[in-house]
């Protein structure tokens, strides 16, 4: 029988300050919801302030605590300033979830002039800027968790997505490097590598391709594509004190789907 995820009543992040990028998107909203439900003070980071405010409103209505952190991840100064503001206001930053991502499709000869740089600016460089900004605070605290959203395609590339796949492979390598360098300081860095997840982005792509959700579900041995809440549950586990020995892992979450 194909199961749907159950709701957790865990409270692993009470009073912890957690910054989530791409928190307005399909997976990011679920991560924000999960951490807020577990007691975190969620920093809803995304490009558009109004969209961030709507997510914050929903989280607060559900009984959580959340604040707007609107900035453009491609601006290194804005990344540093956002982290500085959070630390100034709260005196701590416990968890960073680098979840935002963009997907410019195409094989190498099909890419537009700026596709490579635009992909790396969000999917890789922003992680560098944010991690450089948060690490001193986490090192001072002697603890902290960073979770990066990579992709299954960063481990096994799907055809026709060279910029995206290579950027996500870089996320995995960056995660492993950071984990090795900062585990001695008590900072844990891990990555999640989802297969296809049922988000508005996937729904829009599907509509363009003329396929149905049932077509996609049939490609997954478990019988359906992933749900944002399932990725959020894994992110929360990796970021929590339940996973103290998980450092430098790139955890696949795919329903056993192989890349076609
Ligand atoms: P999404 O498009 O719904 O969300 C991405 C969010 O990132 C958006 O809210 C967008 O505004 C934000 N963002 C993009 N560029 C930004 C910038 N310059 N500054 C600030 N914010 C910016 O995508 P999603 O499906 O929720 O994906 C979330 C993450 O999961 C991404 O890293 C994606 O690569 C990864 N992923 C998704 C799937 C999937 O099937 N949906 C599968 C594997 C991995």
mmCIF file of C-alpha atoms and ligand atoms in Angstrom:
data_model
loop_
_atom_site.group_PDB
_atom_site.id
_atom_site.type_symbol
_atom_site.label_atom_id
_atom_site.label_comp_id
_atom_site.label_asym_id
_atom_site.label_seq_id
_atom_site.Cartn_x
_atom_site.Cartn_y
_atom_site.Cartn_z
ATOM 1 C CA UNK A 1 0.000 0.000 0.000
ATOM 2 C CA UNK A 2 1.327 3.480 -0.874
ATOM 3 C CA UNK A 3 1.500 5.541 2.296
ATOM 4 C CA UNK A 4 1.047 9.272 2.772
ATOM 5 C CA UNK A 5 3.196 10.965 5.434
ATOM 6 C CA UNK A 6 1.839 11.176 8.973
ATOM 7 C CA UNK A 7 1.913 14.388 11.000
ATOM 8 C CA UNK A 8 4.639 14.669 13.643
ATOM 9 C CA UNK A 9 4.139 16.144 17.092
ATOM 10 C CA UNK A 10 7.889 16.513 17.742
ATOM 11 C CA UNK A 11 9.149 19.836 19.161
ATOM 12 C CA UNK A 12 12.857 19.679 18.326
ATOM 13 C CA UNK A 13 13.467 23.363 17.513
ATOM 14 C CA UNK A 14 11.862 25.264 20.400
ATOM 15 C CA UNK A 15 13.222 28.861 20.356
ATOM 16 C CA UNK A 16 15.836 27.978 17.730
ATOM 17 C CA UNK A 17 16.322 30.553 14.991
ATOM 18 C CA UNK A 18 16.166 28.882 11.574
ATOM 19 C CA UNK A 19 16.761 30.662 8.265
ATOM 20 C CA UNK A 20 15.219 28.981 5.207
ATOM 21 C CA UNK A 21 15.897 30.208 1.680
ATOM 22 C CA UNK A 22 13.355 29.650 -1.058
ATOM 23 C CA UNK A 23 10.834 29.587 1.787
ATOM 24 C CA UNK A 24 8.020 30.762 -0.483
ATOM 25 C CA UNK A 25 8.467 27.883 -2.935
ATOM 26 C CA UNK A 26 6.926 24.424 -2.939
ATOM 27 C CA UNK A 27 9.466 22.613 -0.781
ATOM 28 C CA UNK A 28 10.557 25.703 1.177
ATOM 29 C CA UNK A 29 7.032 26.423 2.431
ATOM 30 C CA UNK A 30 6.811 22.870 3.748
ATOM 31 C CA UNK A 31 10.205 23.166 5.491
ATOM 32 C CA UNK A 32 9.165 26.489 7.035
ATOM 33 C CA UNK A 33 5.893 24.937 8.209
ATOM 34 C CA UNK A 34 7.598 21.924 9.706
ATOM 35 C CA UNK A 35 10.236 23.888 11.630
ATOM 36 C CA UNK A 36 7.685 26.447 12.842
ATOM 37 C CA UNK A 37 5.396 23.627 14.039
ATOM 38 C CA UNK A 38 8.359 22.260 15.984
ATOM 39 C CA UNK A 39 8.885 25.543 17.826
ATOM 40 C CA UNK A 40 11.437 27.381 15.669
ATOM 41 C CA UNK A 41 11.537 31.109 15.041
ATOM 42 C CA UNK A 42 11.523 30.767 11.259
ATOM 43 C CA UNK A 43 13.200 33.343 9.037
ATOM 44 C CA UNK A 44 11.236 33.191 5.780
ATOM 45 C CA UNK A 45 13.830 34.119 3.157
ATOM 46 C CA UNK A 46 12.886 34.635 -0.469
ATOM 47 C CA UNK A 47 13.009 37.324 -3.148
ATOM 48 C CA UNK A 48 9.593 38.933 -2.807
ATOM 49 C CA UNK A 49 8.692 40.607 0.493
ATOM 50 C CA UNK A 50 4.916 40.338 -0.046
ATOM 51 C CA UNK A 51 5.145 36.621 -0.802
ATOM 52 C CA UNK A 52 7.323 36.127 2.306
ATOM 53 C CA UNK A 53 4.746 38.062 4.362
ATOM 54 C CA UNK A 54 1.958 35.746 3.173
ATOM 55 C CA UNK A 55 3.936 32.674 4.274
ATOM 56 C CA UNK A 56 4.710 34.328 7.627
ATOM 57 C CA UNK A 57 1.010 35.113 8.106
ATOM 58 C CA UNK A 58 0.056 31.471 7.467
ATOM 59 C CA UNK A 59 2.713 30.221 9.896
ATOM 60 C CA UNK A 60 1.593 32.635 12.609
ATOM 61 C CA UNK A 61 -2.079 31.725 12.060
ATOM 62 C CA UNK A 62 -1.066 28.098 12.590
ATOM 63 C CA UNK A 63 0.467 29.058 15.952
ATOM 64 C CA UNK A 64 4.094 29.367 14.861
ATOM 65 C CA UNK A 65 6.673 32.157 15.001
ATOM 66 C CA UNK A 66 8.092 33.532 11.761
ATOM 67 C CA UNK A 67 9.621 36.678 10.286
ATOM 68 C CA UNK A 68 10.139 38.060 6.773
ATOM 69 C CA UNK A 69 13.720 38.101 5.395
ATOM 70 C CA UNK A 70 13.334 39.264 1.821
ATOM 71 C CA UNK A 71 16.524 39.565 -0.223
ATOM 72 C CA UNK A 72 18.052 38.488 -3.514
ATOM 73 C CA UNK A 73 20.370 35.525 -3.093
ATOM 74 C CA UNK A 74 22.478 36.615 -6.067
ATOM 75 C CA UNK A 75 23.613 39.701 -4.104
ATOM 76 C CA UNK A 76 26.491 38.696 -1.789
ATOM 77 C CA UNK A 77 26.118 41.849 0.332
ATOM 78 C CA UNK A 78 22.396 41.175 0.793
ATOM 79 C CA UNK A 79 23.156 37.613 1.941
ATOM 80 C CA UNK A 80 25.654 38.881 4.520
ATOM 81 C CA UNK A 81 23.309 41.647 5.669
ATOM 82 C CA UNK A 82 20.368 39.253 6.128
ATOM 83 C CA UNK A 83 22.420 36.980 8.378
ATOM 84 C CA UNK A 84 23.839 39.961 10.278
ATOM 85 C CA UNK A 85 20.310 41.308 10.892
ATOM 86 C CA UNK A 86 19.060 37.945 12.189
ATOM 87 C CA UNK A 87 22.014 37.579 14.570
ATOM 88 C CA UNK A 88 21.711 41.212 15.731
ATOM 89 C CA UNK A 89 17.987 40.782 16.435
ATOM 90 C CA UNK A 90 18.041 37.313 18.003
ATOM 91 C CA UNK A 91 21.614 36.826 19.220
ATOM 92 C CA UNK A 92 21.725 33.415 17.558
ATOM 93 C CA UNK A 93 21.240 31.523 14.319
ATOM 94 C CA UNK A 94 20.916 27.785 14.902
ATOM 95 C CA UNK A 95 19.893 26.350 11.541
ATOM 96 C CA UNK A 96 20.461 27.425 7.936
ATOM 97 C CA UNK A 97 18.508 25.623 5.217
ATOM 98 C CA UNK A 98 19.878 26.520 1.778
ATOM 99 C CA UNK A 99 16.808 25.403 -0.139
ATOM 100 C CA UNK A 100 16.314 27.950 -2.947
ATOM 101 C CA UNK A 101 17.168 26.755 -6.427
ATOM 102 C CA UNK A 102 16.620 27.503 -10.094
ATOM 103 C CA UNK A 103 16.513 25.071 -12.987
ATOM 104 C CA UNK A 104 17.612 26.341 -16.416
ATOM 105 C CA UNK A 105 17.070 23.412 -18.757
ATOM 106 C CA UNK A 106 19.175 22.303 -21.726
ATOM 107 C CA UNK A 107 22.170 20.339 -22.891
ATOM 108 C CA UNK A 108 25.326 22.422 -23.182
ATOM 109 C CA UNK A 109 24.713 23.562 -26.774
ATOM 110 C CA UNK A 110 21.113 24.503 -25.946
ATOM 111 C CA UNK A 111 21.907 26.818 -23.041
ATOM 112 C CA UNK A 112 21.394 30.566 -23.397
ATOM 113 C CA UNK A 113 24.411 32.788 -22.723
ATOM 114 C CA UNK A 114 23.584 33.475 -19.078
ATOM 115 C CA UNK A 115 22.033 30.113 -18.095
ATOM 116 C CA UNK A 116 25.196 28.687 -16.534
ATOM 117 C CA UNK A 117 26.079 31.776 -14.467
ATOM 118 C CA UNK A 118 22.459 32.377 -13.425
ATOM 119 C CA UNK A 119 22.127 28.779 -12.240
ATOM 120 C CA UNK A 120 25.349 28.830 -10.269
ATOM 121 C CA UNK A 121 24.574 32.246 -8.764
ATOM 122 C CA UNK A 122 21.529 30.857 -6.925
ATOM 123 C CA UNK A 123 22.308 27.140 -6.596
ATOM 124 C CA UNK A 124 25.961 27.403 -5.538
ATOM 125 C CA UNK A 125 27.347 30.925 -4.978
ATOM 126 C CA UNK A 126 24.509 31.945 -2.639
ATOM 127 C CA UNK A 127 25.334 28.948 -0.433
ATOM 128 C CA UNK A 128 28.925 30.154 -0.246
ATOM 129 C CA UNK A 129 27.855 33.678 0.749
ATOM 130 C CA UNK A 130 25.344 32.507 3.360
ATOM 131 C CA UNK A 131 27.607 29.846 4.862
ATOM 132 C CA UNK A 132 30.477 32.338 5.158
ATOM 133 C CA UNK A 133 28.073 34.654 6.966
ATOM 134 C CA UNK A 134 26.578 32.109 9.411
ATOM 135 C CA UNK A 135 29.604 29.968 10.251
ATOM 136 C CA UNK A 136 31.250 32.422 12.697
ATOM 137 C CA UNK A 137 28.034 32.550 14.773
ATOM 138 C CA UNK A 138 27.679 28.753 14.775
ATOM 139 C CA UNK A 139 31.360 28.221 15.597
ATOM 140 C CA UNK A 140 31.082 30.675 18.512
ATOM 141 C CA UNK A 141 28.047 28.761 19.755
ATOM 142 C CA UNK A 142 29.910 25.454 19.392
ATOM 143 C CA UNK A 143 26.967 24.076 17.429
ATOM 144 C CA UNK A 144 24.784 24.625 14.407
ATOM 145 C CA UNK A 145 23.258 22.769 11.498
ATOM 146 C CA UNK A 146 23.272 23.560 7.802
ATOM 147 C CA UNK A 147 21.101 21.581 5.391
ATOM 148 C CA UNK A 148 21.512 22.124 1.655
ATOM 149 C CA UNK A 149 18.893 21.087 -0.889
ATOM 150 C CA UNK A 150 20.817 19.348 -3.661
ATOM 151 C CA UNK A 151 19.068 16.880 -5.978
ATOM 152 C CA UNK A 152 19.188 13.263 -7.009
ATOM 153 C CA UNK A 153 20.286 14.705 -10.362
ATOM 154 C CA UNK A 154 23.440 16.011 -8.673
ATOM 155 C CA UNK A 155 24.401 12.375 -8.044
ATOM 156 C CA UNK A 156 22.962 10.771 -11.223
ATOM 157 C CA UNK A 157 22.401 13.366 -13.951
ATOM 158 C CA UNK A 158 19.169 13.373 -15.913
ATOM 159 C CA UNK A 159 19.679 14.203 -19.590
ATOM 160 C CA UNK A 160 19.342 17.771 -20.862
ATOM 161 C CA UNK A 161 19.951 19.634 -17.590
ATOM 162 C CA UNK A 162 23.719 20.172 -17.597
ATOM 163 C CA UNK A 163 23.790 23.465 -15.669
ATOM 164 C CA UNK A 164 21.319 22.329 -12.998
ATOM 165 C CA UNK A 165 22.857 18.873 -12.555
ATOM 166 C CA UNK A 166 26.410 20.224 -12.329
ATOM 167 C CA UNK A 167 25.342 22.896 -9.846
ATOM 168 C CA UNK A 168 23.683 20.274 -7.645
ATOM 169 C CA UNK A 169 26.793 18.058 -7.835
ATOM 170 C CA UNK A 170 28.681 21.139 -6.605
ATOM 171 C CA UNK A 171 26.203 21.454 -3.722
ATOM 172 C CA UNK A 172 26.991 17.873 -2.682
ATOM 173 C CA UNK A 173 30.762 18.484 -2.894
ATOM 174 C CA UNK A 174 30.438 21.798 -1.025
ATOM 175 C CA UNK A 175 28.412 20.053 1.691
ATOM 176 C CA UNK A 176 31.052 17.354 2.156
ATOM 177 C CA UNK A 177 33.879 19.909 2.261
ATOM 178 C CA UNK A 178 32.145 22.130 4.807
ATOM 179 C CA UNK A 179 31.272 19.109 6.941
ATOM 180 C CA UNK A 180 34.897 17.985 7.081
ATOM 181 C CA UNK A 181 36.215 21.456 7.851
ATOM 182 C CA UNK A 182 33.660 22.466 10.503
ATOM 183 C CA UNK A 183 32.599 19.232 12.210
ATOM 184 C CA UNK A 184 35.447 19.797 14.708
ATOM 185 C CA UNK A 185 33.705 23.064 15.660
ATOM 186 C CA UNK A 186 30.391 21.259 16.235
ATOM 187 C CA UNK A 187 28.736 22.467 13.035
ATOM 188 C CA UNK A 188 26.988 19.735 11.046
ATOM 189 C CA UNK A 189 26.458 20.152 7.311
ATOM 190 C CA UNK A 190 24.311 17.751 5.278
ATOM 191 C CA UNK A 191 22.462 17.685 1.973
ATOM 192 C CA UNK A 192 19.154 16.248 0.829
ATOM 193 C CA UNK A 193 18.910 14.854 -2.709
ATOM 194 C CA UNK A 194 15.246 14.605 -3.707
ATOM 195 C CA UNK A 195 13.909 12.930 -6.797
ATOM 196 C CA UNK A 196 10.848 14.552 -8.322
ATOM 197 C CA UNK A 197 8.642 16.299 -5.782
ATOM 198 C CA UNK A 198 5.050 17.384 -6.359
ATOM 199 C CA UNK A 199 5.359 21.190 -6.280
ATOM 200 C CA UNK A 200 3.742 23.994 -8.315
ATOM 201 C CA UNK A 201 6.959 24.068 -10.404
ATOM 202 C CA UNK A 202 6.616 20.379 -11.299
ATOM 203 C CA UNK A 203 2.892 20.813 -11.958
ATOM 204 C CA UNK A 204 3.605 23.676 -14.402
ATOM 205 C CA UNK A 205 6.302 21.669 -16.197
ATOM 206 C CA UNK A 206 3.938 18.743 -16.487
ATOM 207 C CA UNK A 207 1.206 20.909 -17.996
ATOM 208 C CA UNK A 208 3.717 22.118 -20.625
ATOM 209 C CA UNK A 209 4.821 18.575 -21.495
ATOM 210 C CA UNK A 210 1.273 17.239 -21.886
ATOM 211 C CA UNK A 211 1.864 14.438 -19.384
ATOM 212 C CA UNK A 212 -0.258 13.751 -16.312
ATOM 213 C CA UNK A 213 0.675 13.224 -12.663
ATOM 214 C CA UNK A 214 -0.268 9.553 -13.102
ATOM 215 C CA UNK A 215 2.405 9.290 -15.841
ATOM 216 C CA UNK A 216 5.031 10.617 -13.416
ATOM 217 C CA UNK A 217 3.832 8.461 -10.530
ATOM 218 C CA UNK A 218 4.162 5.372 -12.718
ATOM 219 C CA UNK A 219 7.919 6.058 -13.118
ATOM 220 C CA UNK A 220 8.505 5.763 -9.366
ATOM 221 C CA UNK A 221 8.838 2.246 -7.889
ATOM 222 C CA UNK A 222 7.107 3.438 -4.689
ATOM 223 C CA UNK A 223 4.117 4.416 -6.840
ATOM 224 C CA UNK A 224 4.100 8.201 -6.631
ATOM 225 C CA UNK A 225 6.342 11.273 -6.764
ATOM 226 C CA UNK A 226 7.524 12.775 -3.477
ATOM 227 C CA UNK A 227 5.638 15.297 -1.370
ATOM 228 C CA UNK A 228 7.152 18.547 -0.049
ATOM 229 C CA UNK A 229 6.250 17.463 3.494
ATOM 230 C CA UNK A 230 8.419 14.356 3.067
ATOM 231 C CA UNK A 231 11.448 16.457 2.106
ATOM 232 C CA UNK A 232 10.679 18.782 5.026
ATOM 233 C CA UNK A 233 10.611 15.843 7.456
ATOM 234 C CA UNK A 234 14.072 14.752 6.295
ATOM 235 C CA UNK A 235 15.455 18.294 6.489
ATOM 236 C CA UNK A 236 14.080 18.657 10.016
ATOM 237 C CA UNK A 237 15.641 15.363 11.095
ATOM 238 C CA UNK A 238 19.046 16.309 9.653
ATOM 239 C CA UNK A 239 18.916 19.718 11.337
ATOM 240 C CA UNK A 240 17.834 18.322 14.695
ATOM 241 C CA UNK A 241 19.713 16.983 17.696
ATOM 242 C CA UNK A 242 18.383 13.550 16.766
ATOM 243 C CA UNK A 243 21.095 13.408 14.099
ATOM 244 C CA UNK A 244 24.303 14.446 15.927
ATOM 245 C CA UNK A 245 26.522 11.996 14.035
ATOM 246 C CA UNK A 246 25.169 12.860 10.572
ATOM 247 C CA UNK A 247 27.809 15.136 9.056
ATOM 248 C CA UNK A 248 28.608 15.386 5.355
ATOM 249 C CA UNK A 249 25.785 13.092 4.245
ATOM 250 C CA UNK A 250 23.965 13.491 0.926
ATOM 251 C CA UNK A 251 20.700 11.696 1.594
ATOM 252 C CA UNK A 252 18.684 10.537 -1.427
ATOM 253 C CA UNK A 253 14.900 10.680 -1.075
ATOM 254 C CA UNK A 254 13.404 9.330 -4.288
ATOM 255 C CA UNK A 255 10.896 6.505 -3.704
ATOM 256 C CA UNK A 256 13.592 4.292 -5.295
ATOM 257 C CA UNK A 257 13.288 6.096 -8.619
ATOM 258 C CA UNK A 258 16.298 5.709 -10.893
ATOM 259 C CA UNK A 259 17.211 8.611 -13.146
ATOM 260 C CA UNK A 260 15.952 7.873 -16.661
HETATM 261 P P1 LIG B 1 10.361 26.506 -6.256
HETATM 262 O O1 LIG B 1 10.652 27.135 -7.570
HETATM 263 O O2 LIG B 1 8.948 26.263 -5.878
HETATM 264 O O3 LIG B 1 11.066 27.328 -5.093
HETATM 265 C C1 LIG B 1 12.321 27.944 -5.240
HETATM 266 C C2 LIG B 1 12.296 29.257 -4.469
HETATM 267 O O4 LIG B 1 13.598 29.864 -4.564
HETATM 268 C C3 LIG B 1 11.279 30.251 -5.034
HETATM 269 O O5 LIG B 1 10.387 30.673 -4.013
HETATM 270 C C4 LIG B 1 12.133 31.396 -5.557
HETATM 271 O O6 LIG B 1 11.555 32.676 -5.418
HETATM 272 C C5 LIG B 1 13.405 31.255 -4.695
HETATM 273 N N1 LIG B 1 14.526 31.903 -5.365
HETATM 274 C C6 LIG B 1 15.001 31.618 -6.602
HETATM 275 N N2 LIG B 1 15.962 32.504 -6.933
HETATM 276 C C7 LIG B 1 16.097 33.344 -5.879
HETATM 277 C C8 LIG B 1 16.914 34.479 -5.622
HETATM 278 N N3 LIG B 1 17.788 34.952 -6.535
HETATM 279 N N4 LIG B 1 16.805 35.104 -4.427
HETATM 280 C C9 LIG B 1 15.914 34.659 -3.509
HETATM 281 N N5 LIG B 1 15.097 33.601 -3.698
HETATM 282 C C10 LIG B 1 15.193 32.961 -4.875
HETATM 283 O O7 LIG B 1 11.188 25.128 -6.247
HETATM 284 P P2 LIG B 1 11.037 23.819 -5.337
HETATM 285 O O8 LIG B 1 10.522 22.746 -6.204
HETATM 286 O O9 LIG B 1 10.357 24.121 -4.045
HETATM 287 O O10 LIG B 1 12.586 23.501 -5.086
HETATM 288 C C11 LIG B 1 13.261 23.806 -3.878
HETATM 289 C C12 LIG B 1 14.645 23.183 -3.950
HETATM 290 O O11 LIG B 1 14.536 21.778 -4.153
HETATM 291 C C13 LIG B 1 15.497 23.707 -5.114
HETATM 292 O O12 LIG B 1 16.840 23.832 -4.702
HETATM 293 C C14 LIG B 1 15.356 22.611 -6.151
HETATM 294 O O13 LIG B 1 16.460 22.583 -7.043
HETATM 295 C C15 LIG B 1 15.317 21.391 -5.261
HETATM 296 N N6 LIG B 1 14.690 20.201 -5.866
HETATM 297 C C16 LIG B 1 13.402 20.244 -6.307
HETATM 298 C C17 LIG B 1 12.824 19.104 -6.861
HETATM 299 C C18 LIG B 1 11.392 19.101 -7.350
HETATM 300 O O14 LIG B 1 10.977 18.128 -8.001
HETATM 301 N N7 LIG B 1 10.601 20.100 -7.065
HETATM 302 C C19 LIG B 1 13.580 17.939 -6.977
HETATM 303 C C20 LIG B 1 14.905 17.929 -6.507
HETATM 304 C C21 LIG B 1 15.446 19.082 -5.946
#
